[in-house]
mmCIF file of C-alpha atoms and ligand atoms in Angstrom:
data_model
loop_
_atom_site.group_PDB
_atom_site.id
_atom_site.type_symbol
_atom_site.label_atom_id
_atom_site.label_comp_id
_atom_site.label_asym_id
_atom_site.label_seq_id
_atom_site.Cartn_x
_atom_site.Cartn_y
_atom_site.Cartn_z
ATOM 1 C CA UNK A 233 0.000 0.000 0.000
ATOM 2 C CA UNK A 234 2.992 2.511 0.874
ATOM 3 C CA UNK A 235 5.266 1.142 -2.056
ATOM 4 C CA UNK A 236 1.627 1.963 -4.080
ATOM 5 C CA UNK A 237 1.624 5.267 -2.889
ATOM 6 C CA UNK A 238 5.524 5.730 -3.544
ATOM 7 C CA UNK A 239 5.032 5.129 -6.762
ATOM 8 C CA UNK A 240 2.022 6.719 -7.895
ATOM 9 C CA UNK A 241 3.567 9.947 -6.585
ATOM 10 C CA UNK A 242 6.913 9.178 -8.106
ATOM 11 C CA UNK A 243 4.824 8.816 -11.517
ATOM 12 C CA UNK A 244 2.846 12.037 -11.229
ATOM 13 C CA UNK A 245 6.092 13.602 -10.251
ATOM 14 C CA UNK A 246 8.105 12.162 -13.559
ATOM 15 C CA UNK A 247 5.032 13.426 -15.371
ATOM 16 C CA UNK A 248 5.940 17.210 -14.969
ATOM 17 C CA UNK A 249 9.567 16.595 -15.763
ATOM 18 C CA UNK A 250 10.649 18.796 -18.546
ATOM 19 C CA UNK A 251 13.987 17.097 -19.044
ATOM 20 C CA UNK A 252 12.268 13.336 -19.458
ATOM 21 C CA UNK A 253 9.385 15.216 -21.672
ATOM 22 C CA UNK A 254 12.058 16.386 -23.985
ATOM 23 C CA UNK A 255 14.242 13.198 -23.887
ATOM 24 C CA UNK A 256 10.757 10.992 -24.925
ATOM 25 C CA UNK A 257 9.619 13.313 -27.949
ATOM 26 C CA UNK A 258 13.394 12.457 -29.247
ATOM 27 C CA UNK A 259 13.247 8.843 -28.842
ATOM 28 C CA UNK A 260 9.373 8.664 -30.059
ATOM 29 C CA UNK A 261 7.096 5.930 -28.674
ATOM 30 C CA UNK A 262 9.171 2.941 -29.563
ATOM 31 C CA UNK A 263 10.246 2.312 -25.965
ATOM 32 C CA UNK A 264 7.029 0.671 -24.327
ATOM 33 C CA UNK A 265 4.833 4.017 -25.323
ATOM 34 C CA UNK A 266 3.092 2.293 -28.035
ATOM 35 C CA UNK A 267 1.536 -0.555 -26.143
ATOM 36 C CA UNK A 268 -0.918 2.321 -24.951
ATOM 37 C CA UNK A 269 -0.402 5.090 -27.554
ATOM 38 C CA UNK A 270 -1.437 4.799 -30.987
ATOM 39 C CA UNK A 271 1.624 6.993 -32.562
ATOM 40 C CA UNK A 272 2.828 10.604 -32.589
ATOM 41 C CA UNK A 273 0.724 11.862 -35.882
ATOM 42 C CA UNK A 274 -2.996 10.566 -36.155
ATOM 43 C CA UNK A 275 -1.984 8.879 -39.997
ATOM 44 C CA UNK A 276 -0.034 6.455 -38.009
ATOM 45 C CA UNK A 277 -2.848 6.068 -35.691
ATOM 46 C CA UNK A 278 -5.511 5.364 -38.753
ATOM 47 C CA UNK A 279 -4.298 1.436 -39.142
ATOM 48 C CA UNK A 280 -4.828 1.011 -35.465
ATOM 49 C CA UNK A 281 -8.236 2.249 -35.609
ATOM 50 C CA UNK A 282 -9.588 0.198 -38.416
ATOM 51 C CA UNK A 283 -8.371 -2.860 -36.568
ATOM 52 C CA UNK A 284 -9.701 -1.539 -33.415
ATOM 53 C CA UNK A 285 -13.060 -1.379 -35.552
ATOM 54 C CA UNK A 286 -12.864 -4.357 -37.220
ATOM 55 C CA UNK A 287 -12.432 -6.174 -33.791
ATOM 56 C CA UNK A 288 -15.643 -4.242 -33.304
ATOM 57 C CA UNK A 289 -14.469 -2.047 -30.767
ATOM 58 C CA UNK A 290 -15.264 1.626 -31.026
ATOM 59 C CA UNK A 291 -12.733 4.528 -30.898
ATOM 60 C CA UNK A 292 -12.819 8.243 -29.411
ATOM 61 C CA UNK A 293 -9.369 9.634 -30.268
ATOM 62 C CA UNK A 294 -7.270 12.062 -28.445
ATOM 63 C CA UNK A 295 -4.525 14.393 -29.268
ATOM 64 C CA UNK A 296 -1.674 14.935 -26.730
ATOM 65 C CA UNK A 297 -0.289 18.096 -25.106
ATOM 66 C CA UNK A 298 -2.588 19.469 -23.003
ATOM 67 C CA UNK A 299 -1.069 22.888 -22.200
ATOM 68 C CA UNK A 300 -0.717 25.686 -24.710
ATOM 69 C CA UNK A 301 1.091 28.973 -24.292
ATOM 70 C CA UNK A 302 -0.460 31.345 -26.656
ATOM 71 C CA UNK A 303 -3.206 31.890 -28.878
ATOM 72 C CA UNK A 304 -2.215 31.124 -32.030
ATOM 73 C CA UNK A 305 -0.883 27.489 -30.442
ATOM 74 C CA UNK A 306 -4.553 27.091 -29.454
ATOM 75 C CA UNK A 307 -6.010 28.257 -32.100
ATOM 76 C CA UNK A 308 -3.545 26.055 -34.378
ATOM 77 C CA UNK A 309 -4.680 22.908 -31.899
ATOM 78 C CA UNK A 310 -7.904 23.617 -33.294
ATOM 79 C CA UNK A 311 -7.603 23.094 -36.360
ATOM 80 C CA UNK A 312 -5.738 19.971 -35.862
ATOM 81 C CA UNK A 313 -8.958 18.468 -34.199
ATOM 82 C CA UNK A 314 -10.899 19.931 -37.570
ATOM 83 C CA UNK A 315 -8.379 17.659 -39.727
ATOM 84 C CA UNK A 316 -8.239 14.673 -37.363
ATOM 85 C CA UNK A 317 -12.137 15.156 -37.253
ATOM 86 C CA UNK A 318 -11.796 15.199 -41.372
ATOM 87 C CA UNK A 319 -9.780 12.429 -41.521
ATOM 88 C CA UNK A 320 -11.787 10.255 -39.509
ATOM 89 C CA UNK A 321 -15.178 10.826 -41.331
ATOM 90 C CA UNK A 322 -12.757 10.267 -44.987
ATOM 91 C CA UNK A 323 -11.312 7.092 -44.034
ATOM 92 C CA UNK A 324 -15.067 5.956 -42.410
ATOM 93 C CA UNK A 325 -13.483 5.322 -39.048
ATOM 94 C CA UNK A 326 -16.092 4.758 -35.725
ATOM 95 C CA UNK A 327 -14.395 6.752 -33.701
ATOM 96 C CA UNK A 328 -15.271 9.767 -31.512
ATOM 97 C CA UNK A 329 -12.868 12.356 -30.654
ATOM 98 C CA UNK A 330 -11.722 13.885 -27.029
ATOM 99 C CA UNK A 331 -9.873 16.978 -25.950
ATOM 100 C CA UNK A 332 -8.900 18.930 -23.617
ATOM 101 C CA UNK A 333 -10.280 22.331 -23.128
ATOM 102 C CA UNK A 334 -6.753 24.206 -22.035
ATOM 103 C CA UNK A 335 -5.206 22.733 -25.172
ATOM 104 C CA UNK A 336 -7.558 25.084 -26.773
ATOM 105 C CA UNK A 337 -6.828 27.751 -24.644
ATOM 106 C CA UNK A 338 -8.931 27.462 -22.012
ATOM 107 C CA UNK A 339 -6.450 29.279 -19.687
ATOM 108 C CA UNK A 340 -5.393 31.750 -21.759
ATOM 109 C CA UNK A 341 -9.127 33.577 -22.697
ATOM 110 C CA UNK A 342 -12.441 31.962 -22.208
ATOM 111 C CA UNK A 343 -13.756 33.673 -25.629
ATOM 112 C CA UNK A 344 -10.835 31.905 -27.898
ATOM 113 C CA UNK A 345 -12.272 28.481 -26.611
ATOM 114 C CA UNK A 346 -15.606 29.131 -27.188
ATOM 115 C CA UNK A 347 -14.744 29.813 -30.787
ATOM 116 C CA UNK A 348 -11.845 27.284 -31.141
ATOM 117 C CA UNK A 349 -15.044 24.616 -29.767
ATOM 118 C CA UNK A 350 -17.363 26.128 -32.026
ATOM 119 C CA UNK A 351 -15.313 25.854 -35.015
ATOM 120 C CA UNK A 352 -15.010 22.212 -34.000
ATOM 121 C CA UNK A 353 -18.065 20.976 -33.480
ATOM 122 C CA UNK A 354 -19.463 22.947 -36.833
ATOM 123 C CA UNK A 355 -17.390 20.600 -38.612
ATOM 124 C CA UNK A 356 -18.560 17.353 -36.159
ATOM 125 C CA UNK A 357 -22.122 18.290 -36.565
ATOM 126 C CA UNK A 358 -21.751 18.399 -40.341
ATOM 127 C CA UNK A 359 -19.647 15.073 -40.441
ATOM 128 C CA UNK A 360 -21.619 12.945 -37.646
ATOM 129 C CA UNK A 361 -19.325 12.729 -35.408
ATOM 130 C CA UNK A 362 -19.461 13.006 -31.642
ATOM 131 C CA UNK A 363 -17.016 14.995 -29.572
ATOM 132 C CA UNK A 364 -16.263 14.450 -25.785
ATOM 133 C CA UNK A 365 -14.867 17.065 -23.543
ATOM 134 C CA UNK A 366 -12.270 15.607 -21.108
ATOM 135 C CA UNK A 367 -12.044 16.561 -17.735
ATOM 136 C CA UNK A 368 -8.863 18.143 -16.319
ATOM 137 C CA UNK A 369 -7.946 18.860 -12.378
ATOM 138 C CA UNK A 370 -10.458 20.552 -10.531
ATOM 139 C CA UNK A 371 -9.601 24.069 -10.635
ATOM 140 C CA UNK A 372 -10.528 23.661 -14.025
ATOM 141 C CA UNK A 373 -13.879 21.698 -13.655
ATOM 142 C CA UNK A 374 -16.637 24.676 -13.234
ATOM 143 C CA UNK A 375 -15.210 26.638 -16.209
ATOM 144 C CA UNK A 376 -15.516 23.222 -18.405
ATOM 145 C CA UNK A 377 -18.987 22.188 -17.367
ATOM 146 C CA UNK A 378 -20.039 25.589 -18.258
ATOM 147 C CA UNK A 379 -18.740 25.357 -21.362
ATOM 148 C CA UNK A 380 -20.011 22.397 -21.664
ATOM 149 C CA UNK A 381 -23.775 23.627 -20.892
ATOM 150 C CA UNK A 382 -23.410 26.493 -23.276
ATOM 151 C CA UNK A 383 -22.728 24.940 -26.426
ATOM 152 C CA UNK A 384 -24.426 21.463 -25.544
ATOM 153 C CA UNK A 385 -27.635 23.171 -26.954
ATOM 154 C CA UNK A 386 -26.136 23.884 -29.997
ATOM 155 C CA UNK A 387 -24.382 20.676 -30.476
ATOM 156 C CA UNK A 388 -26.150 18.059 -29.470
ATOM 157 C CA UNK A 389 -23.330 15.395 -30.184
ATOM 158 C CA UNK A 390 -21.427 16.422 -27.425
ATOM 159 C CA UNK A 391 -20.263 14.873 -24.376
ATOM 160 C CA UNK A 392 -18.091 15.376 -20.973
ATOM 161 C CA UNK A 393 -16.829 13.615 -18.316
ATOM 162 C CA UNK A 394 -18.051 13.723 -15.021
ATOM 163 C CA UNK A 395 -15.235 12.347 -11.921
ATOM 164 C CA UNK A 396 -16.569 10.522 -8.848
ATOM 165 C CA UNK A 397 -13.728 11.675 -6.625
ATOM 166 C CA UNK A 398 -15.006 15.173 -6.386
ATOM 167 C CA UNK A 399 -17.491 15.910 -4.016
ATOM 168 C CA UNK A 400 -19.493 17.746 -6.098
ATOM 169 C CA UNK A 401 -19.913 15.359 -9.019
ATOM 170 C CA UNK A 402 -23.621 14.109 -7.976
ATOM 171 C CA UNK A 403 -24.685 17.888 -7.964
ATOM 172 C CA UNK A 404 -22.950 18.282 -11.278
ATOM 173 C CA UNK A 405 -24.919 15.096 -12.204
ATOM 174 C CA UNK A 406 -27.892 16.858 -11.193
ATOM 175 C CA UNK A 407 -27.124 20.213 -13.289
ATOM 176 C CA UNK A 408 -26.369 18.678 -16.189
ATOM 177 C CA UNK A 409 -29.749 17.038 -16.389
ATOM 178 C CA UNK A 410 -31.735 19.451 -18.264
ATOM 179 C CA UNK A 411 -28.895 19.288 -20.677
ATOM 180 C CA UNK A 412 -29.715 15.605 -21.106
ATOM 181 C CA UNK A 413 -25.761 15.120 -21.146
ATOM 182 C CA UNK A 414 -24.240 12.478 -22.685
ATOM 183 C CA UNK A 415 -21.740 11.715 -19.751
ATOM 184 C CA UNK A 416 -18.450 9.810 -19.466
ATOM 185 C CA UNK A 417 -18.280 8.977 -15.675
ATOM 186 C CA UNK A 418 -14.570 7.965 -14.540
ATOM 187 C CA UNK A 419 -13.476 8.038 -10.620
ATOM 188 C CA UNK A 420 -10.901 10.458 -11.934
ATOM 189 C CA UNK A 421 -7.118 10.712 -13.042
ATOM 190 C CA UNK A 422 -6.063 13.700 -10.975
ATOM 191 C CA UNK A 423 -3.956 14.423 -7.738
ATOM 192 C CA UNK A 424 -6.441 16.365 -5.588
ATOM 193 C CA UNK A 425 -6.487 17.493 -2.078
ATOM 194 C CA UNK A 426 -8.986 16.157 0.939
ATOM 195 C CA UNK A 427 -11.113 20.186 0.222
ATOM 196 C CA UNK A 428 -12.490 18.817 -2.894
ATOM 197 C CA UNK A 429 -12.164 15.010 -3.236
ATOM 198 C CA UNK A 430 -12.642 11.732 -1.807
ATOM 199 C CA UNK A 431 -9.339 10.542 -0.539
ATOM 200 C CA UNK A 432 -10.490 6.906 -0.283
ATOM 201 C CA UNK A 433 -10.565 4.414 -2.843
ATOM 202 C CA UNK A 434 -14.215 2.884 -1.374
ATOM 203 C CA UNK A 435 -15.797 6.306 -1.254
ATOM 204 C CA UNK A 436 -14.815 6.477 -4.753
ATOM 205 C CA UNK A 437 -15.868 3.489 -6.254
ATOM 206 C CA UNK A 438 -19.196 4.041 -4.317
ATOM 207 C CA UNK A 439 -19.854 7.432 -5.481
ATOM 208 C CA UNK A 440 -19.410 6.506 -9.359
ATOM 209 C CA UNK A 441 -21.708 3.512 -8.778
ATOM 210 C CA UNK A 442 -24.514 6.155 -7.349
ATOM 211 C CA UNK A 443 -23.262 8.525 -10.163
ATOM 212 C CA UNK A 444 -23.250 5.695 -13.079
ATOM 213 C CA UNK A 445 -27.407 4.821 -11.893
ATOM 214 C CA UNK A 446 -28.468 8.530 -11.735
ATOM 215 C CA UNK A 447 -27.641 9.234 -15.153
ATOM 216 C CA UNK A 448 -28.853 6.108 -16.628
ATOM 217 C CA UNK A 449 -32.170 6.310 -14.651
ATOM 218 C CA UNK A 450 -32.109 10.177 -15.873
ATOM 219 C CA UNK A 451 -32.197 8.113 -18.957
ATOM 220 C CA UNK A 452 -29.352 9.788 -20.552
ATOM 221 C CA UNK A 453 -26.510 8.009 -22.231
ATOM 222 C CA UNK A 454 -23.954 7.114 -20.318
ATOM 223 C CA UNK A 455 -20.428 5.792 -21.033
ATOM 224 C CA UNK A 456 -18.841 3.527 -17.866
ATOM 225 C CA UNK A 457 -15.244 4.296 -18.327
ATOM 226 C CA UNK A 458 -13.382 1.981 -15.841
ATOM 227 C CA UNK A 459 -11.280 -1.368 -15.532
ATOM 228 C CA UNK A 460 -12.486 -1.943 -12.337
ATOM 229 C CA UNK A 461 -14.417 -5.329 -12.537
ATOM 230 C CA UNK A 462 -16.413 -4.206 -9.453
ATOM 231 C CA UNK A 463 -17.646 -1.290 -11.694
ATOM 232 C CA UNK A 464 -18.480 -3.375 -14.510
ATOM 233 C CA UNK A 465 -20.350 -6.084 -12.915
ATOM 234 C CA UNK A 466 -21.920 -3.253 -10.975
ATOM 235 C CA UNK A 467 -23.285 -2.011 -14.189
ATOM 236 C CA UNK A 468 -24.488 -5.083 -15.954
ATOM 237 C CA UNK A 469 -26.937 -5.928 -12.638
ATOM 238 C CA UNK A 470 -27.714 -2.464 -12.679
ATOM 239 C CA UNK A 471 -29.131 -2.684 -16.149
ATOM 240 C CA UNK A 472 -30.254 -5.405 -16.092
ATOM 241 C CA UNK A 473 -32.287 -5.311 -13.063
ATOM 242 C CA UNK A 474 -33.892 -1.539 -14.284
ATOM 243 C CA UNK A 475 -34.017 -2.740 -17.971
ATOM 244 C CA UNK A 476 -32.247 -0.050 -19.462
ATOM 245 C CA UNK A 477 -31.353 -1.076 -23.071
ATOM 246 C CA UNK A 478 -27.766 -1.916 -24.345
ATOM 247 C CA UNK A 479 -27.971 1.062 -26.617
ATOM 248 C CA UNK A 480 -28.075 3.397 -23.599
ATOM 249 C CA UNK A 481 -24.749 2.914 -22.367
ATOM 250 C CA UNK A 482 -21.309 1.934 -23.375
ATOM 251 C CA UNK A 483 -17.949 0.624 -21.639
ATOM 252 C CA UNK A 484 -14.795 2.499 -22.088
ATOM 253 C CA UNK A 485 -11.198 1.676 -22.100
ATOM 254 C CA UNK A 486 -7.696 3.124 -22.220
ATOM 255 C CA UNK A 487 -6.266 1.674 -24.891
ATOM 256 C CA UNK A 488 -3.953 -1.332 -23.890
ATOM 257 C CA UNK A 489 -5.201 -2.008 -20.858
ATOM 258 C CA UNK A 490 -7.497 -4.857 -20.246
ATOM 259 C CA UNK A 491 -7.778 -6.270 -23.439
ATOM 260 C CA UNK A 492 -9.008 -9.687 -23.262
ATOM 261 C CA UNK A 493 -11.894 -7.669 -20.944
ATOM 262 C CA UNK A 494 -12.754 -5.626 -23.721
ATOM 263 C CA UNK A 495 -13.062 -8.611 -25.885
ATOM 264 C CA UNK A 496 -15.653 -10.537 -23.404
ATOM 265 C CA UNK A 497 -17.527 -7.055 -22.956
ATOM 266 C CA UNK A 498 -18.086 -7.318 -26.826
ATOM 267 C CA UNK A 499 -19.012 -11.038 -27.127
ATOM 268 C CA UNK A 500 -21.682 -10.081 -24.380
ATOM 269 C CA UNK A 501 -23.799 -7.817 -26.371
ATOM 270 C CA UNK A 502 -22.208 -4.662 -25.030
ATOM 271 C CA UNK A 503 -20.691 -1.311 -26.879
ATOM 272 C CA UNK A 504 -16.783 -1.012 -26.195
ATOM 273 C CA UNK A 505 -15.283 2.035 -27.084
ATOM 274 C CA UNK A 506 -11.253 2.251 -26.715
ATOM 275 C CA UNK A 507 -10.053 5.484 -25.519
ATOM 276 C CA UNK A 508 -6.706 5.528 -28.166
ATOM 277 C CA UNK A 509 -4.350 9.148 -27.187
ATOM 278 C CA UNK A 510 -2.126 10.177 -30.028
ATOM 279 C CA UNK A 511 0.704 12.668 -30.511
ATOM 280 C CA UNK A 512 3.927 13.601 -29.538
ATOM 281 C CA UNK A 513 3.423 14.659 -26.346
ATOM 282 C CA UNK A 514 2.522 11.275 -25.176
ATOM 283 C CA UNK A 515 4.789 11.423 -22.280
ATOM 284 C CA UNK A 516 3.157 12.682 -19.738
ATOM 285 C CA UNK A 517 0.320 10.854 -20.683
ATOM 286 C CA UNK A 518 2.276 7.601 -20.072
ATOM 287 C CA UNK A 519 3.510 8.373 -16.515
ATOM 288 C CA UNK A 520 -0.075 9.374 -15.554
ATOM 289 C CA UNK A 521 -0.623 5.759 -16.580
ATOM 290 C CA UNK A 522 2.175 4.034 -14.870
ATOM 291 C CA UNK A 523 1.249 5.938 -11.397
ATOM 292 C CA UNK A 524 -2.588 4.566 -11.588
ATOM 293 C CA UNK A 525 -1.265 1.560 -12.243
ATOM 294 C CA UNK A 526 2.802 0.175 -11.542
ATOM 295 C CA UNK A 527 2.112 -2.846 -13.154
ATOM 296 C CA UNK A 528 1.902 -1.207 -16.050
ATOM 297 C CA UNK A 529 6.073 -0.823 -15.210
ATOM 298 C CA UNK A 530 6.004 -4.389 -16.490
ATOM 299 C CA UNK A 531 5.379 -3.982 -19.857
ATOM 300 C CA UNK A 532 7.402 -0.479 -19.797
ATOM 301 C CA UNK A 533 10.267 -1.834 -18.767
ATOM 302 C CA UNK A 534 10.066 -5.263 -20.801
ATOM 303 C CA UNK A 535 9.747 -2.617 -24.190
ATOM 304 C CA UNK A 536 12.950 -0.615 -23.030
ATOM 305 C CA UNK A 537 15.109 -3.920 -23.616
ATOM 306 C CA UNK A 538 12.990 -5.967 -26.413
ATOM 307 C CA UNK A 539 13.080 -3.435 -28.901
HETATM 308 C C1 LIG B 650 -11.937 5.926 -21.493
HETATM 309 C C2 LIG B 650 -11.435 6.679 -20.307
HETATM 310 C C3 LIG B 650 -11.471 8.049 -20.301
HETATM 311 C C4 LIG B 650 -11.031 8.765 -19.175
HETATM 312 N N1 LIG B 650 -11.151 10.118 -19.161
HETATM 313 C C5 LIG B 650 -10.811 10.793 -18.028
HETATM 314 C C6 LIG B 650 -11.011 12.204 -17.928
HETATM 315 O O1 LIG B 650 -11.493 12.868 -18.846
HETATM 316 N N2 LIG B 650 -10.637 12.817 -16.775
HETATM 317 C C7 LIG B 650 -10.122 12.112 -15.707
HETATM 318 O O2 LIG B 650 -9.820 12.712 -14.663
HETATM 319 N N3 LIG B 650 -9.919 10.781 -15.794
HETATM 320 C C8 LIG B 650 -10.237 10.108 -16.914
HETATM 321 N N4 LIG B 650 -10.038 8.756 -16.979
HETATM 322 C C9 LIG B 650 -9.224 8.077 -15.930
HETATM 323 C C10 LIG B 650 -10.060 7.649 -14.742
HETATM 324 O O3 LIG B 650 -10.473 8.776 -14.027
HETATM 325 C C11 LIG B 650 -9.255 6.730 -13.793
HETATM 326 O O4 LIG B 650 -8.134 7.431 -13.332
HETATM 327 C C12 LIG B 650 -8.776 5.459 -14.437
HETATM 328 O O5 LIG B 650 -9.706 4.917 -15.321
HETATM 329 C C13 LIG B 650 -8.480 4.419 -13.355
HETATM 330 O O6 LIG B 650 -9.643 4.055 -12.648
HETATM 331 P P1 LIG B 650 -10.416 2.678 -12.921
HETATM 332 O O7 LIG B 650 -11.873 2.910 -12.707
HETATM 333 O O8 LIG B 650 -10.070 2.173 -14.272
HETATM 334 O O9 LIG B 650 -9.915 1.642 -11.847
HETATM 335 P P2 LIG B 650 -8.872 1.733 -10.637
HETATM 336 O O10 LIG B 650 -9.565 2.259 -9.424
HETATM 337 O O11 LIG B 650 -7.610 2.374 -11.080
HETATM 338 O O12 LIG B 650 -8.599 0.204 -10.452
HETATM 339 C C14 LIG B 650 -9.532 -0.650 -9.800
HETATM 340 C C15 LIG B 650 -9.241 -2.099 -10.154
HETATM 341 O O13 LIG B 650 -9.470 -2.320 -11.550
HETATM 342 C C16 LIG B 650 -8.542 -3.252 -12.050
HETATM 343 N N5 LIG B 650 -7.699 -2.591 -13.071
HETATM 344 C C17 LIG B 650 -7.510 -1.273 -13.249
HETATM 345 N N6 LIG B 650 -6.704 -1.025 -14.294
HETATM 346 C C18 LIG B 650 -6.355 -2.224 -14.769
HETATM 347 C C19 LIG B 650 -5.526 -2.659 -15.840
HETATM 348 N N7 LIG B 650 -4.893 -1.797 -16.617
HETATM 349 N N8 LIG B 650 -5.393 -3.978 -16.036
HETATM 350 C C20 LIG B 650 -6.020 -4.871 -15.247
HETATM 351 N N9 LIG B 650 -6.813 -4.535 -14.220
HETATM 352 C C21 LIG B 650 -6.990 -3.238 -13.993
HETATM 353 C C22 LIG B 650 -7.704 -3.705 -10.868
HETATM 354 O O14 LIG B 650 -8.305 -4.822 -10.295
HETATM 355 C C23 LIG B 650 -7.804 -2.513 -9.919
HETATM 356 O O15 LIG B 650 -7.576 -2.850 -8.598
HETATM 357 C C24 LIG B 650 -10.503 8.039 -18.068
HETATM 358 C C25 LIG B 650 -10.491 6.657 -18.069
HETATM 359 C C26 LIG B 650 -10.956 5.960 -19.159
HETATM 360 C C27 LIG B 650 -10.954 4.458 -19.124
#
């Protein structure tokens, strides 16, 4: 449990290392990277995808680097997502995409998002395809969900992500209702402090469970993004017991992790969408990853000397 909480810290703490950040955009993904990264352009990413699909697994992509420093970089992350959102609809991928919100510039003027996301989802709307707002620490979480609410009118294929750690997520739940959301629930990714967010794991995992049956019984769709067994079979009785049809819901992945889950998942009935992050700022990306989970080290590590 200590070593556990060594490490994750260690992890989040390699995360914001300049030094390693530069290092890993020189040596690319080669070195373990790509057994949860689907390359540093999204053409390299394309092949992966139609396998994904022809698994029958679903997609939502995401492009790395989170934090921009000016305008025009947000502004030019924008039309990135156009392209990638281009290229998906020409090559007749199922895949969704995800950002972030401060890659767009959400810290640097509120205004430039709004237009950078409504330049977006123009182009979504017109090509079918659904766009998911990730959610970033918490000091960013009010700003996003009103975002969020403002253009969700608008665009109706739009999505965020609600996290069961924070205290607030069930009346977030509850605000987002007349929106009828279409809601990614996680337990959430971040490092936050005993003022906003559960601190234990149980108070978690119970939360999203409460969070996961309001929005379903809101009878909005809801996507279940977890690899926590205990989540999943939570779900399945859930459903099952309140009949709420398969095409109301959907399980989500990170990519790599818990394959041979995501396979079952499928040959049960249910929708499986693979969460696939792309770009060449996958580094921090992939220490986030290895502090959730260490064993993820394992397959790291065995990369750094097979290849
Ligand atoms: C598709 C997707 C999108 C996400 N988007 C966001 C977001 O926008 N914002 C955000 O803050 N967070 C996001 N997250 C991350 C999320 O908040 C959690 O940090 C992350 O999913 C870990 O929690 P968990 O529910 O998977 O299980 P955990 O609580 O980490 O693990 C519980 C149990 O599940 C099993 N398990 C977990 N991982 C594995 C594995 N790799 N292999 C085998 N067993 C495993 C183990 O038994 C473990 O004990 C996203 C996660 C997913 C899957």
């Amino acid at each position: 449990m200590i070593l556990e909480a060594i490490s994750k810290n260690f992890f989040l703490y390699l995360s914001k290392n300049k030094v390693l950040d530069r290092m890993a955009k020189r040596f690319g993904t080669k070195f373990g990277a790509d057994k949860i990264v689907g390359g540093e352009t999204f053409s390299q990413a394309i092949p992966l995808i139609e396998t994904l699909n022809h698994e029958g697994l679903q997609v939502t992509v995401d492009h790395l680097g989170e934090f921009v420093n000016s305008k025009k970089e947000a502004r030019e992350r924008a039309q990135e997502c156009i392209e990638t959102i281009q290229a998906i609809s020409h090559h007749q991928l199922n895949s969704e995409v995800s950002l972030k919100l401060t890659s767009l510039g959400l810290d640097i003027d509120e205004e430039l998002v709004m237009e950078n996301m409504e330049q977006i989802l123009e182009e979504a709307e017109k090509l079918g395809i659904t766009v998911t707002i990730d959610m970033e620490d918490s000091s960013r979480c009010e700003r996003t969900l009103a975002i969020y609410k403002a253009l969700k009118e608008n665009y109706p294929n739009l999505g965020t992500v609600i996290q069961s750690y924070l205290y607030k997520s069930e009346e977030y739940v509850d605000e987002l209702d007349p929106y009828r959301p279409y809601l990614r629930l996680v337990k959430g990714a971040y490092k936050e402090s005993g003022k906003v967010a559960f601190q234990e794991k149980q108070k978690v995992d119970e939360n999203l469970k409460g969070l996961i049956k309001k929005n379903l019984l809101n009878g909005h769709y809801t996507a279940i993004a977890s690899h926590d067994d205990a989540i999943l079979d939570y779900t399945k009785r859930l459903v099952k017991e309140h009949g709420i049809p398969n095409d109301q819901f959907e399980f989500q992945m990170l990519y790599g992790m818990r394959n041979q889950t995501q396979h079952e998942l499928l040959k049960e009935g249910y929708t499986v969408r693979v969460y696939l992050p792309y770009g060449e700022d996958w580094y921090g990306y992939f220490m986030r990853r290895l502090a959730e989970r260490p064993a993820n080290i394992a397959f790291a590590v065995k990369g750094i000397f097979t290849k």
